[in-house]
Amino acid sequence: MLSNKRLVATCAIVFCCNMALLGLFVKYNIGEKCYISIEEHQDFHPVIPDDFLSIGIDTSEIQNYDSIDFTKTRFRELAAALSPARLRLGGTMSDRLIFSAEDIPSASCDHCPSIPGSELTCTAIQTFCKHKFLPFFILNGKKWTEINEFCVATNIKLLFSLNLLIRDDHEWKSQNAIEILEYSRQHNFDVDWQLGNEPNSFHHVFNLTISPQTLAHDFKKLRKLLNHHGYKKSLLVGPDTTRPQEHQPNCLKYMVDFLGNGSHYINARAWHQYYLNSRTATLEEFWNPDTFDLLKKQIETMQNHTKKYHNIPMWLSETSSSYGGGAPGLSNSYAGTPLWLDKLGLSAKYNITTVIRQSFFGGNYSLISDTLEPLPDWWVSVLYKRLVGNKVLHVICKCSRFQRIYAHCANRKYTNDTSAITIYAINLQMDKARFLLNGTAFHSDDLNIDEYIISAPSNNRKTKTVLLNGWPLYYESSFPDMQPNHRKYGNHISMPPYSVAFWVIKNTSIQNCK
């Protein structure tokens, strides 16, 4: 038998071990409790369109016609899963693109083959070469048709950026634009348009300065062309400046000055947004709340300085995690997923009506790989499309900076319950997060919830294979089977460490989500 002293010591050790285990249980299963309050009476402002989440492909990807096969069934299926959406074909190389209805082989600054119908193209090449904005490449009618047929087949609307650098000393020369407009009209292509890419950076990229006043004049010219050549109903989107930064006030000034001269000619005031430099970005920066907060500041800055034009919708016409093609192993892995989902949530909250992800294909920030395998952000984008509705809800959260919460009415295509809402959240901590649902929207402690938890195997945030409710996701059909956990909770929801989640909560007290 143990002596009294040894018995006391043994009991103390057992007690301490139990307390330690209890502490670990609390830490990893209870987590910091957050409060989510949603009220039943909502004014539903803003309301985002169905094509809010959209996609881009950099024009450089079509410079080599073998890079993308727009006719490939799998490529089309992966795009169609994100419809309805827009496809922006733009980027730096859009200002090096010259259109030709006919294929003109071996065209160069020194020689343009004499082919029937190539006169306007050769004139555009001569103009371009005169200013030495090299290299250039030719997009022929066959490839242009292939791109447009892809958009029709996938229920995606094309947004195309015309070359702003085909110009004389004073203004943009429109002959090549007329050629593509006429070709498109003859083939009944449905296209929206842009002119130039990041014009405030032209001095850095092309050693050329185009003032915002001159650009507004060029947009006026293009608007008249669209009206005259069968595209009166098409949107004209611009000016596609870079994100506002305190140490580079020229971006913001360029946008304001352009709108002061050209607001009557555009249908959306568009700018580009990235958080980080792809060459230097780290995993810690990708998951740092300070990085996430950059977007809120940039949106508020842009909106505050252009509020005079609040009647013109604001778009993020090109955006991703890091500029310069994306950070390898970060932008195209689960590491970038929280930034992407948070961008969708913040943009909807601040009435950004279109967010165009750079890119759908190509670069290190793509949604699908070079071998047409879906990457983590593609899966999250598909879930967003399926679950999240147009009407944005007002949410009050008492959480740490490491949990970020958004809510909308649920997508009516997902459920016929007109009171259903979708909450989506991000947990940036290596701790389980637990949320208590408050507010008059939740009239019961026995809520009917469909739960979708996206996480990384073994918390490997650089993974390119993610888990849905603990099971790995693989693409096996054009409409992936992504089943939820059906739960009847009390009045709380929770999510594991380093995860993102969607909850569709049915039978709430909100009656205006119709």
Short mmCIF file of C-alpha atoms in Angstrom, two decimals:
data_model
loop_
_atom_site.label_atom_id
_atom_site.label_comp_id
_atom_site.label_asym_id
_atom_site.label_seq_id
_atom_site.Cartn_x
_atom_site.Cartn_y
_atom_site.Cartn_z
CA MET A 1 0.00 0.00 0.00
CA LEU A 2 1.09 3.54 -0.72
CA SER A 3 2.09 5.73 2.15
CA ASN A 4 -0.05 8.76 2.78
CA LYS A 5 2.62 11.08 1.38
CA ARG A 6 3.07 9.02 -1.76
CA LEU A 7 -0.73 8.77 -2.17
CA VAL A 8 -1.08 12.54 -1.89
CA ALA A 9 1.74 13.06 -4.38
CA THR A 10 0.22 10.57 -6.82
CA CYS A 11 -3.18 12.22 -6.56
CA ALA A 12 -1.60 15.63 -7.12
CA ILE A 13 0.17 14.39 -10.27
CA VAL A 14 -3.04 12.82 -11.61
CA PHE A 15 -4.96 16.00 -10.81
CA CYS A 16 -2.38 18.18 -12.62
CA CYS A 17 -2.42 15.89 -15.66
CA ASN A 18 -6.19 16.02 -15.81
CA MET A 19 -6.16 19.80 -15.56
CA ALA A 20 -3.58 19.99 -18.35
CA LEU A 21 -5.71 17.76 -20.55
CA LEU A 22 -8.76 19.85 -19.70
CA GLY A 23 -6.82 22.97 -20.68
CA LEU A 24 -5.86 21.46 -24.01
CA PHE A 25 -9.47 20.40 -24.58
CA VAL A 26 -10.69 23.90 -23.85
CA LYS A 27 -8.03 25.45 -26.05
CA TYR A 28 -8.66 23.28 -29.09
CA ASN A 29 -12.36 22.53 -28.76
CA ILE A 30 -13.88 25.59 -27.17
CA GLY A 31 -11.63 28.37 -28.41
CA GLU A 32 -12.24 32.06 -28.01
CA LYS A 33 -15.97 32.65 -28.10
CA CYS A 34 -17.11 35.21 -30.66
CA TYR A 35 -20.55 36.78 -30.91
CA ILE A 36 -22.31 37.20 -34.26
CA SER A 37 -25.37 39.43 -34.12
CA ILE A 38 -27.78 39.69 -37.05
CA GLU A 39 -31.12 41.48 -36.76
CA GLU A 40 -34.26 40.43 -38.62
CA HIS A 41 -34.98 43.91 -40.02
CA GLN A 42 -32.51 44.66 -42.83
CA ASP A 43 -32.48 47.32 -45.54
CA PHE A 44 -30.42 45.09 -47.89
CA HIS A 45 -27.95 47.64 -49.13
CA PRO A 46 -25.85 46.87 -51.02
CA VAL A 47 -27.17 44.25 -53.43
CA ILE A 48 -24.53 42.59 -55.61
CA PRO A 49 -25.19 41.24 -59.14
CA ASP A 50 -25.04 37.56 -60.07
CA ASP A 51 -21.74 38.11 -61.90
CA PHE A 52 -20.14 39.83 -58.88
CA LEU A 53 -17.44 37.13 -58.66
CA SER A 54 -15.76 37.20 -62.07
CA ILE A 55 -12.53 36.04 -63.65
CA GLY A 56 -9.69 37.39 -65.76
CA ILE A 57 -7.13 35.96 -68.15
CA ASP A 58 -4.03 37.96 -68.92
CA THR A 59 -3.68 38.85 -72.59
CA SER A 60 -0.17 37.40 -72.50
CA GLU A 61 -1.77 33.95 -72.27
CA ILE A 62 -3.18 34.28 -75.80
CA GLN A 63 0.04 35.67 -77.27
CA ASN A 64 1.05 32.08 -77.84
CA TYR A 65 -2.03 30.40 -79.32
CA ASP A 66 -1.01 27.04 -77.87
CA SER A 67 -1.22 28.24 -74.26
CA ILE A 68 -5.00 28.00 -73.91
CA ASP A 69 -7.40 25.79 -75.82
CA PHE A 70 -10.74 27.58 -75.35
CA THR A 71 -12.51 24.67 -77.07
CA LYS A 72 -11.39 22.06 -74.56
CA THR A 73 -14.31 20.50 -72.68
CA ARG A 74 -12.65 20.41 -69.26
CA PHE A 75 -11.50 24.03 -69.56
CA ARG A 76 -15.04 25.08 -70.38
CA GLU A 77 -16.53 23.03 -67.53
CA LEU A 78 -14.20 24.62 -64.97
CA ALA A 79 -15.17 28.09 -66.19
CA ALA A 80 -18.89 27.33 -66.43
CA ALA A 81 -18.91 26.29 -62.76
CA LEU A 82 -18.29 29.96 -61.94
CA SER A 83 -21.01 31.38 -64.18
CA PRO A 84 -22.69 33.76 -64.47
CA ALA A 85 -19.54 35.84 -64.57
CA ARG A 86 -17.44 38.17 -66.64
CA LEU A 87 -14.18 37.23 -68.32
CA ARG A 88 -11.78 40.14 -68.56
CA LEU A 89 -9.11 39.75 -71.21
CA GLY A 90 -6.62 42.46 -70.34
CA GLY A 91 -3.27 43.28 -68.75
CA THR A 92 -0.03 44.87 -69.93
CA MET A 93 0.02 42.85 -73.15
CA SER A 94 -3.41 44.18 -74.13
CA ASP A 95 -1.58 47.40 -75.01
CA ARG A 96 0.65 45.40 -77.37
CA LEU A 97 -2.21 43.54 -79.10
CA ILE A 98 -3.15 44.29 -82.71
CA PHE A 99 -6.24 42.67 -84.22
CA SER A 100 -6.39 41.19 -87.71
CA ALA A 101 -9.41 39.41 -89.15
CA GLU A 102 -6.99 37.39 -91.31
CA ASP A 103 -3.94 35.49 -90.16
CA ILE A 104 -0.84 37.50 -91.08
CA PRO A 105 2.22 35.28 -90.68
CA SER A 106 5.66 36.81 -90.08
CA ALA A 107 4.37 40.36 -89.63
CA SER A 108 7.05 42.68 -88.25
CA CYS A 109 7.97 46.34 -88.10
CA ASP A 110 10.04 45.88 -91.26
CA HIS A 111 7.57 43.79 -93.21
CA CYS A 112 3.79 43.32 -93.28
CA PRO A 113 2.73 40.73 -95.90
CA SER A 114 0.31 42.00 -98.51
CA ILE A 115 -2.82 39.96 -97.84
CA PRO A 116 -6.31 41.04 -98.93
CA GLY A 117 -8.00 42.79 -96.02
CA SER A 118 -4.76 43.38 -94.10
CA GLU A 119 -4.34 47.06 -94.93
CA LEU A 120 -5.76 48.43 -91.65
CA THR A 121 -3.74 45.93 -89.62
CA CYS A 122 -0.52 46.90 -91.40
CA THR A 123 -1.28 50.57 -90.75
CA ALA A 124 -1.74 49.81 -87.03
CA ILE A 125 1.56 47.92 -86.99
CA GLN A 126 3.37 50.84 -88.62
CA THR A 127 1.89 53.27 -86.10
CA PHE A 128 2.83 51.02 -83.20
CA CYS A 129 6.38 50.49 -84.46
CA LYS A 130 6.88 54.19 -85.03
CA HIS A 131 6.71 54.75 -81.28
CA LYS A 132 8.76 51.60 -80.54
CA PHE A 133 6.20 50.12 -78.14
CA LEU A 134 7.63 46.67 -78.74
CA PRO A 135 7.06 43.79 -78.92
CA PHE A 136 3.56 43.50 -80.38
CA PHE A 137 1.50 40.45 -81.31
CA ILE A 138 -1.47 39.83 -83.59
CA LEU A 139 -4.79 38.38 -82.47
CA ASN A 140 -6.50 36.93 -85.53
CA GLY A 141 -10.18 36.49 -86.21
CA LYS A 142 -10.07 32.73 -85.71
CA LYS A 143 -8.76 33.03 -82.14
CA TRP A 144 -11.11 35.93 -81.38
CA THR A 145 -14.03 33.76 -82.54
CA GLU A 146 -12.82 30.88 -80.39
CA ILE A 147 -12.72 33.15 -77.30
CA ASN A 148 -16.22 34.48 -77.94
CA GLU A 149 -17.65 31.02 -78.56
CA PHE A 150 -16.10 29.92 -75.26
CA CYS A 151 -17.93 32.75 -73.49
CA VAL A 152 -21.27 31.81 -75.05
CA ALA A 153 -20.81 28.14 -74.14
CA THR A 154 -19.98 28.94 -70.49
CA ASN A 155 -22.52 31.73 -69.84
CA ILE A 156 -19.74 34.26 -69.33
CA LYS A 157 -19.69 37.86 -70.62
CA LEU A 158 -16.47 39.00 -72.30
CA LEU A 159 -14.79 42.24 -71.21
CA PHE A 160 -12.00 43.12 -73.65
CA SER A 161 -9.30 45.77 -73.27
CA LEU A 162 -8.41 47.59 -76.51
CA ASN A 163 -4.87 48.77 -77.27
CA LEU A 164 -4.42 52.38 -76.11
CA LEU A 165 -0.89 52.66 -77.53
CA ILE A 166 -1.95 52.70 -81.19
CA ARG A 167 -1.82 56.49 -81.30
CA ASP A 168 -0.23 59.53 -82.86
CA ASP A 169 1.32 62.34 -80.87
CA HIS A 170 -2.02 63.68 -79.69
CA GLU A 171 -4.69 60.98 -79.48
CA TRP A 172 -5.62 57.36 -79.79
CA LYS A 173 -5.97 56.07 -83.37
CA SER A 174 -9.11 54.00 -83.70
CA GLN A 175 -8.73 52.19 -87.04
CA ASN A 176 -7.71 48.85 -85.48
CA ALA A 177 -10.50 49.12 -82.91
CA ILE A 178 -12.99 49.66 -85.73
CA GLU A 179 -11.72 46.49 -87.38
CA ILE A 180 -12.39 44.35 -84.31
CA LEU A 181 -15.73 46.08 -83.68
CA GLU A 182 -16.90 45.42 -87.23
CA TYR A 183 -15.71 41.81 -87.15
CA SER A 184 -17.49 41.32 -83.82
CA ARG A 185 -20.71 42.92 -85.03
CA GLN A 186 -20.76 40.74 -88.15
CA HIS A 187 -20.46 37.65 -85.94
CA ASN A 188 -22.95 38.89 -83.31
CA PHE A 189 -20.39 38.77 -80.49
CA ASP A 190 -21.63 40.23 -77.19
CA VAL A 191 -18.70 42.17 -75.70
CA ASP A 192 -18.07 44.92 -73.15
CA TRP A 193 -14.99 47.09 -73.61
CA GLN A 194 -12.05 48.80 -71.97
CA LEU A 195 -9.26 51.02 -73.29
CA GLY A 196 -5.76 50.64 -71.88
CA ASN A 197 -4.39 48.95 -68.78
CA GLU A 198 -3.11 50.92 -65.76
CA PRO A 199 -2.53 54.17 -67.68
CA ASN A 200 -1.15 55.93 -64.60
CA SER A 201 1.83 53.52 -64.82
CA PHE A 202 2.56 54.04 -68.52
CA HIS A 203 5.63 56.17 -67.82
CA HIS A 204 7.13 53.31 -65.83
CA VAL A 205 6.09 50.53 -68.24
CA PHE A 206 6.29 52.18 -71.68
CA ASN A 207 8.24 55.41 -71.04
CA LEU A 208 5.15 57.30 -72.16
CA THR A 209 2.81 59.64 -70.30
CA ILE A 210 -0.86 59.91 -71.23
CA SER A 211 -2.60 62.51 -69.09
CA PRO A 212 -5.99 61.69 -67.53
CA GLN A 213 -7.46 64.51 -69.62
CA THR A 214 -6.13 62.96 -72.82
CA LEU A 215 -7.36 59.53 -71.75
CA ALA A 216 -10.84 60.94 -71.12
CA HIS A 217 -10.81 62.32 -74.67
CA ASP A 218 -9.82 58.87 -75.97
CA PHE A 219 -12.69 57.27 -74.01
CA LYS A 220 -15.10 59.78 -75.50
CA LYS A 221 -13.89 58.77 -78.94
CA LEU A 222 -14.33 55.08 -78.15
CA ARG A 223 -17.84 55.61 -76.75
CA LYS A 224 -18.86 57.22 -80.04
CA LEU A 225 -17.35 54.30 -81.95
CA LEU A 226 -19.25 51.76 -79.85
CA ASN A 227 -22.50 53.61 -80.45
CA HIS A 228 -21.85 53.77 -84.19
CA HIS A 229 -20.61 50.20 -84.74
CA GLY A 230 -23.36 48.19 -83.06
CA TYR A 231 -22.26 48.33 -79.43
CA LYS A 232 -24.39 51.14 -78.06
CA LYS A 233 -25.61 48.89 -75.22
CA SER A 234 -22.14 47.63 -74.33
CA LEU A 235 -20.46 48.77 -71.15
CA LEU A 236 -17.32 50.90 -71.31
CA VAL A 237 -15.23 50.32 -68.19
CA GLY A 238 -12.23 52.31 -66.98
CA PRO A 239 -9.76 53.79 -66.36
CA ASP A 240 -8.19 50.74 -64.65
CA THR A 241 -5.69 52.57 -62.48
CA THR A 242 -3.56 50.87 -59.85
CA ARG A 243 -4.52 50.76 -56.16
CA PRO A 244 -4.28 53.94 -54.07
CA GLN A 245 -1.14 54.15 -51.94
CA GLU A 246 -0.03 56.86 -49.55
CA HIS A 247 3.49 57.01 -51.00
CA GLN A 248 2.16 57.11 -54.59
CA PRO A 249 -0.61 59.75 -54.65
CA ASN A 250 -0.48 59.92 -58.46
CA CYS A 251 -2.76 56.87 -58.75
CA LEU A 252 -5.60 58.45 -56.83
CA LYS A 253 -5.11 61.81 -58.54
CA TYR A 254 -5.16 60.13 -61.95
CA MET A 255 -8.51 58.49 -61.17
CA VAL A 256 -10.04 61.72 -59.85
CA ASP A 257 -8.79 63.79 -62.80
CA PHE A 258 -10.00 61.20 -65.29
CA LEU A 259 -13.47 61.13 -63.77
CA GLY A 260 -13.57 64.91 -63.81
CA ASN A 261 -13.17 64.80 -67.58
CA GLY A 262 -14.51 61.40 -68.62
CA SER A 263 -17.20 60.26 -66.18
CA HIS A 264 -19.93 60.75 -68.83
CA TYR A 265 -18.37 58.11 -71.09
CA ILE A 266 -17.94 55.16 -68.72
CA ASN A 267 -20.35 52.71 -67.08
CA ALA A 268 -18.04 51.61 -64.25
CA ARG A 269 -15.11 53.29 -62.48
CA ALA A 270 -12.55 50.52 -62.31
CA TRP A 271 -9.23 50.03 -60.55
CA HIS A 272 -6.82 47.21 -59.73
CA GLN A 273 -5.92 45.88 -56.30
CA TYR A 274 -3.17 43.67 -54.92
CA TYR A 275 -1.91 43.33 -51.36
CA LEU A 276 1.71 42.23 -51.69
CA ASN A 277 4.77 41.98 -53.92
CA SER A 278 5.06 38.43 -55.29
CA ARG A 279 8.86 38.53 -55.14
CA THR A 280 9.01 39.18 -51.39
CA ALA A 281 5.69 37.98 -49.93
CA THR A 282 5.77 35.44 -47.10
CA LEU A 283 3.25 33.00 -45.65
CA GLU A 284 3.09 35.07 -42.47
CA GLU A 285 2.11 38.17 -44.49
CA PHE A 286 -0.60 36.21 -46.30
CA TRP A 287 -2.19 35.37 -42.92
CA ASN A 288 -1.54 38.64 -41.11
CA PRO A 289 -4.68 40.68 -40.27
CA ASP A 290 -2.73 43.84 -41.13
CA THR A 291 -2.53 42.61 -44.74
CA PHE A 292 -6.28 41.99 -44.81
CA ASP A 293 -6.97 45.50 -43.54
CA LEU A 294 -5.19 47.07 -46.53
CA LEU A 295 -8.16 46.45 -48.81
CA LYS A 296 -10.64 48.20 -46.52
CA LYS A 297 -8.42 51.29 -46.40
CA GLN A 298 -7.96 51.29 -50.17
CA ILE A 299 -11.68 50.93 -50.91
CA GLU A 300 -12.56 53.69 -48.46
CA THR A 301 -9.87 55.95 -49.93
CA MET A 302 -11.06 55.40 -53.49
CA GLN A 303 -14.72 55.82 -52.58
CA ASN A 304 -14.16 58.94 -50.48
CA HIS A 305 -12.21 60.67 -53.24
CA THR A 306 -14.69 59.74 -55.97
CA LYS A 307 -17.97 59.96 -54.03
CA LYS A 308 -19.09 62.70 -56.40
CA TYR A 309 -19.50 59.87 -58.94
CA HIS A 310 -21.23 57.39 -56.61
CA ASN A 311 -23.90 56.79 -59.27
CA ILE A 312 -21.24 55.05 -61.41
CA PRO A 313 -20.64 51.49 -60.11
CA MET A 314 -17.17 50.72 -58.77
CA TRP A 315 -15.31 47.59 -59.90
CA LEU A 316 -12.12 45.82 -58.97
CA SER A 317 -11.40 44.97 -62.58
CA GLU A 318 -8.17 43.12 -61.80
CA THR A 319 -7.26 41.79 -58.37
CA SER A 320 -5.45 39.03 -56.55
CA SER A 321 -3.21 38.44 -53.55
CA SER A 322 0.15 39.65 -54.90
CA TYR A 323 1.20 41.54 -58.01
CA GLY A 324 3.86 40.41 -60.46
CA GLY A 325 2.24 37.13 -61.47
CA GLY A 326 1.49 35.80 -58.00
CA ALA A 327 3.75 34.36 -55.32
CA PRO A 328 4.71 30.74 -56.16
CA GLY A 329 3.43 28.29 -53.58
CA LEU A 330 1.32 30.96 -51.88
CA SER A 331 -1.04 32.71 -54.32
CA ASN A 332 -1.94 29.41 -55.99
CA SER A 333 -2.28 27.37 -52.80
CA TYR A 334 -4.53 27.37 -49.75
CA ALA A 335 -2.27 30.09 -48.34
CA GLY A 336 -4.08 32.65 -50.50
CA THR A 337 -7.63 31.42 -49.87
CA PRO A 338 -8.46 33.53 -46.78
CA LEU A 339 -7.39 36.72 -48.59
CA TRP A 340 -9.61 35.81 -51.55
CA LEU A 341 -12.72 35.03 -49.48
CA ASP A 342 -12.21 38.13 -47.33
CA LYS A 343 -11.88 40.26 -50.48
CA LEU A 344 -15.25 39.00 -51.67
CA GLY A 345 -16.81 39.75 -48.30
CA LEU A 346 -15.34 43.24 -47.94
CA SER A 347 -16.06 44.18 -51.55
CA ALA A 348 -19.71 43.18 -51.26
CA LYS A 349 -20.01 45.02 -47.96
CA TYR A 350 -18.60 48.22 -49.50
CA ASN A 351 -20.72 47.98 -52.65
CA ILE A 352 -17.99 47.01 -55.09
CA THR A 353 -20.29 45.49 -57.71
CA THR A 354 -17.77 43.38 -59.66
CA VAL A 355 -14.58 41.64 -58.50
CA ILE A 356 -12.48 40.16 -61.32
CA ARG A 357 -10.03 37.56 -60.08
CA GLN A 358 -6.62 37.59 -61.70
CA SER A 359 -6.53 34.98 -62.94
CA PHE A 360 -8.67 32.06 -64.02
CA PHE A 361 -5.75 30.47 -65.87
CA GLY A 362 -2.08 31.41 -66.03
CA GLY A 363 0.45 32.78 -63.58
CA ASN A 364 1.00 31.78 -59.96
CA TYR A 365 -2.33 33.25 -58.83
CA SER A 366 -4.62 31.20 -61.06
CA LEU A 367 -7.77 29.37 -60.03
CA ILE A 368 -6.84 26.29 -62.06
CA SER A 369 -3.44 24.77 -62.78
CA ASP A 370 -1.67 24.43 -66.13
CA THR A 371 -2.93 20.84 -66.21
CA LEU A 372 -6.53 22.01 -65.60
CA GLU A 373 -6.73 20.87 -62.00
CA PRO A 374 -8.80 23.07 -59.67
CA LEU A 375 -6.78 24.92 -57.05
CA PRO A 376 -8.11 25.82 -53.57
CA ASP A 377 -9.52 29.23 -54.56
CA TRP A 378 -11.53 27.62 -57.37
CA TRP A 379 -13.30 25.36 -54.88
CA VAL A 380 -14.05 28.29 -52.56
CA SER A 381 -15.27 30.35 -55.53
CA VAL A 382 -17.66 27.57 -56.55
CA LEU A 383 -19.01 27.37 -53.02
CA TYR A 384 -19.44 31.14 -52.95
CA LYS A 385 -21.40 31.04 -56.20
CA ARG A 386 -23.66 28.25 -54.96
CA LEU A 387 -24.34 29.44 -51.44
CA VAL A 388 -24.07 33.24 -51.28
CA GLY A 389 -26.96 35.38 -52.47
CA ASN A 390 -27.16 38.95 -53.76
CA LYS A 391 -28.41 40.74 -50.66
CA VAL A 392 -25.73 41.74 -48.15
CA LEU A 393 -26.66 41.56 -44.46
CA HIS A 394 -25.50 43.86 -41.72
CA VAL A 395 -23.50 41.87 -39.16
CA ILE A 396 -22.16 42.92 -35.77
CA CYS A 397 -19.26 40.78 -34.59
CA LYS A 398 -17.42 40.61 -31.30
CA CYS A 399 -14.40 38.64 -32.41
CA SER A 400 -10.64 38.92 -32.47
CA ARG A 401 -8.80 40.33 -35.49
CA PHE A 402 -8.12 36.74 -36.54
CA GLN A 403 -11.76 35.92 -37.25
CA ARG A 404 -13.55 37.71 -40.08
CA ILE A 405 -17.30 37.29 -40.63
CA TYR A 406 -19.72 38.18 -43.46
CA ALA A 407 -23.35 37.33 -44.17
CA HIS A 408 -25.80 37.48 -47.08
CA CYS A 409 -29.20 36.14 -47.87
CA ALA A 410 -28.69 32.61 -49.14
CA ASN A 411 -28.60 31.92 -52.87
CA ARG A 412 -32.17 31.17 -53.91
CA LYS A 413 -30.91 28.50 -56.29
CA TYR A 414 -29.58 26.63 -53.25
CA THR A 415 -32.74 26.65 -51.16
CA ASN A 416 -36.37 27.66 -51.51
CA ASP A 417 -36.37 28.89 -47.92
CA THR A 418 -36.77 32.66 -48.36
CA SER A 419 -35.56 33.27 -44.81
CA ALA A 420 -32.28 31.36 -45.25
CA ILE A 421 -29.02 33.25 -44.82
CA THR A 422 -25.41 32.34 -45.55
CA ILE A 423 -22.67 33.25 -43.09
CA TYR A 424 -19.08 32.84 -44.25
CA ALA A 425 -16.03 33.22 -42.07
CA ILE A 426 -12.25 33.01 -41.91
CA ASN A 427 -10.21 31.74 -38.99
CA LEU A 428 -6.58 32.86 -39.20
CA GLN A 429 -5.56 31.27 -35.90
CA MET A 430 -4.14 27.91 -34.92
CA ASP A 431 -7.10 27.61 -32.54
CA LYS A 432 -10.63 26.40 -32.97
CA ALA A 433 -13.08 29.29 -33.30
CA ARG A 434 -16.55 29.13 -31.75
CA PHE A 435 -19.29 31.65 -32.58
CA LEU A 436 -22.43 32.36 -30.59
CA LEU A 437 -25.34 33.43 -32.81
CA ASN A 438 -27.16 36.45 -31.43
CA GLY A 439 -29.81 38.85 -32.66
CA THR A 440 -33.46 38.79 -33.55
CA ALA A 441 -32.74 36.97 -36.83
CA PHE A 442 -32.33 33.77 -34.81
CA HIS A 443 -35.62 32.99 -33.10
CA SER A 444 -34.70 29.48 -32.00
CA ASP A 445 -31.95 27.59 -30.22
CA ASP A 446 -32.52 24.66 -32.58
CA LEU A 447 -31.27 26.03 -35.90
CA ASN A 448 -31.19 24.01 -39.13
CA ILE A 449 -27.74 24.55 -40.62
CA ASP A 450 -25.85 23.26 -43.66
CA GLU A 451 -22.16 23.45 -42.88
CA TYR A 452 -19.23 23.62 -45.33
CA ILE A 453 -15.78 23.72 -43.70
CA ILE A 454 -12.73 24.13 -45.95
CA SER A 455 -9.40 23.30 -44.31
CA ALA A 456 -5.89 22.11 -45.07
CA PRO A 457 -4.65 18.56 -44.43
CA SER A 458 -2.50 18.58 -41.28
CA ASN A 459 -2.87 22.39 -41.26
CA ASN A 460 -0.46 22.63 -44.19
CA ARG A 461 -1.42 26.09 -45.44
CA LYS A 462 0.64 25.69 -48.63
CA THR A 463 -1.40 22.70 -49.78
CA LYS A 464 -3.07 22.64 -53.18
CA THR A 465 -5.50 19.92 -52.07
CA VAL A 466 -8.10 21.07 -49.57
CA LEU A 467 -10.59 19.27 -47.37
CA LEU A 468 -14.35 19.79 -47.32
CA ASN A 469 -15.72 18.73 -43.94
CA GLY A 470 -12.63 16.58 -43.49
CA TRP A 471 -12.66 14.92 -46.94
CA PRO A 472 -10.29 15.84 -49.80
CA LEU A 473 -11.83 17.54 -52.82
CA TYR A 474 -11.14 16.15 -56.29
CA TYR A 475 -12.63 17.24 -59.57
CA GLU A 476 -14.51 14.35 -61.15
CA SER A 477 -17.49 15.95 -62.89
CA SER A 478 -18.67 19.24 -64.34
CA PHE A 479 -20.88 19.79 -61.28
CA PRO A 480 -18.78 18.64 -58.30
CA ASP A 481 -20.69 16.96 -55.52
CA MET A 482 -20.00 19.15 -52.48
CA GLN A 483 -22.23 17.90 -49.70
CA PRO A 484 -22.63 19.74 -46.38
CA ASN A 485 -22.78 18.51 -42.86
CA HIS A 486 -26.45 18.82 -41.86
CA ARG A 487 -26.56 19.98 -38.28
CA LYS A 488 -29.11 21.04 -35.73
CA TYR A 489 -27.13 23.21 -33.37
CA GLY A 490 -28.18 25.03 -30.31
CA ASN A 491 -27.16 28.60 -31.07
CA HIS A 492 -23.52 28.30 -31.99
CA ILE A 493 -21.28 27.40 -34.91
CA SER A 494 -17.58 26.59 -34.90
CA MET A 495 -14.64 26.05 -37.20
CA PRO A 496 -11.23 24.39 -36.83
CA PRO A 497 -7.84 26.12 -36.91
CA TYR A 498 -6.71 27.75 -40.17
CA SER A 499 -10.03 27.24 -41.94
CA VAL A 500 -12.70 29.04 -43.93
CA ALA A 501 -16.36 28.13 -43.68
CA PHE A 502 -19.85 28.66 -45.04
CA TRP A 503 -23.04 28.05 -43.08
CA VAL A 504 -26.49 28.17 -44.65
CA ILE A 505 -28.88 28.82 -41.77
CA LYS A 506 -32.52 28.13 -42.50
CA ASN A 507 -35.76 29.20 -40.82
CA THR A 508 -34.47 32.54 -39.57
CA SER A 509 -36.72 35.47 -38.72
CA ILE A 510 -35.59 37.42 -41.80
CA GLN A 511 -38.53 37.51 -44.18
CA ASN A 512 -37.18 39.79 -46.92
CA CYS A 513 -34.57 37.55 -48.54
CA LYS A 514 -36.95 36.80 -51.41
#
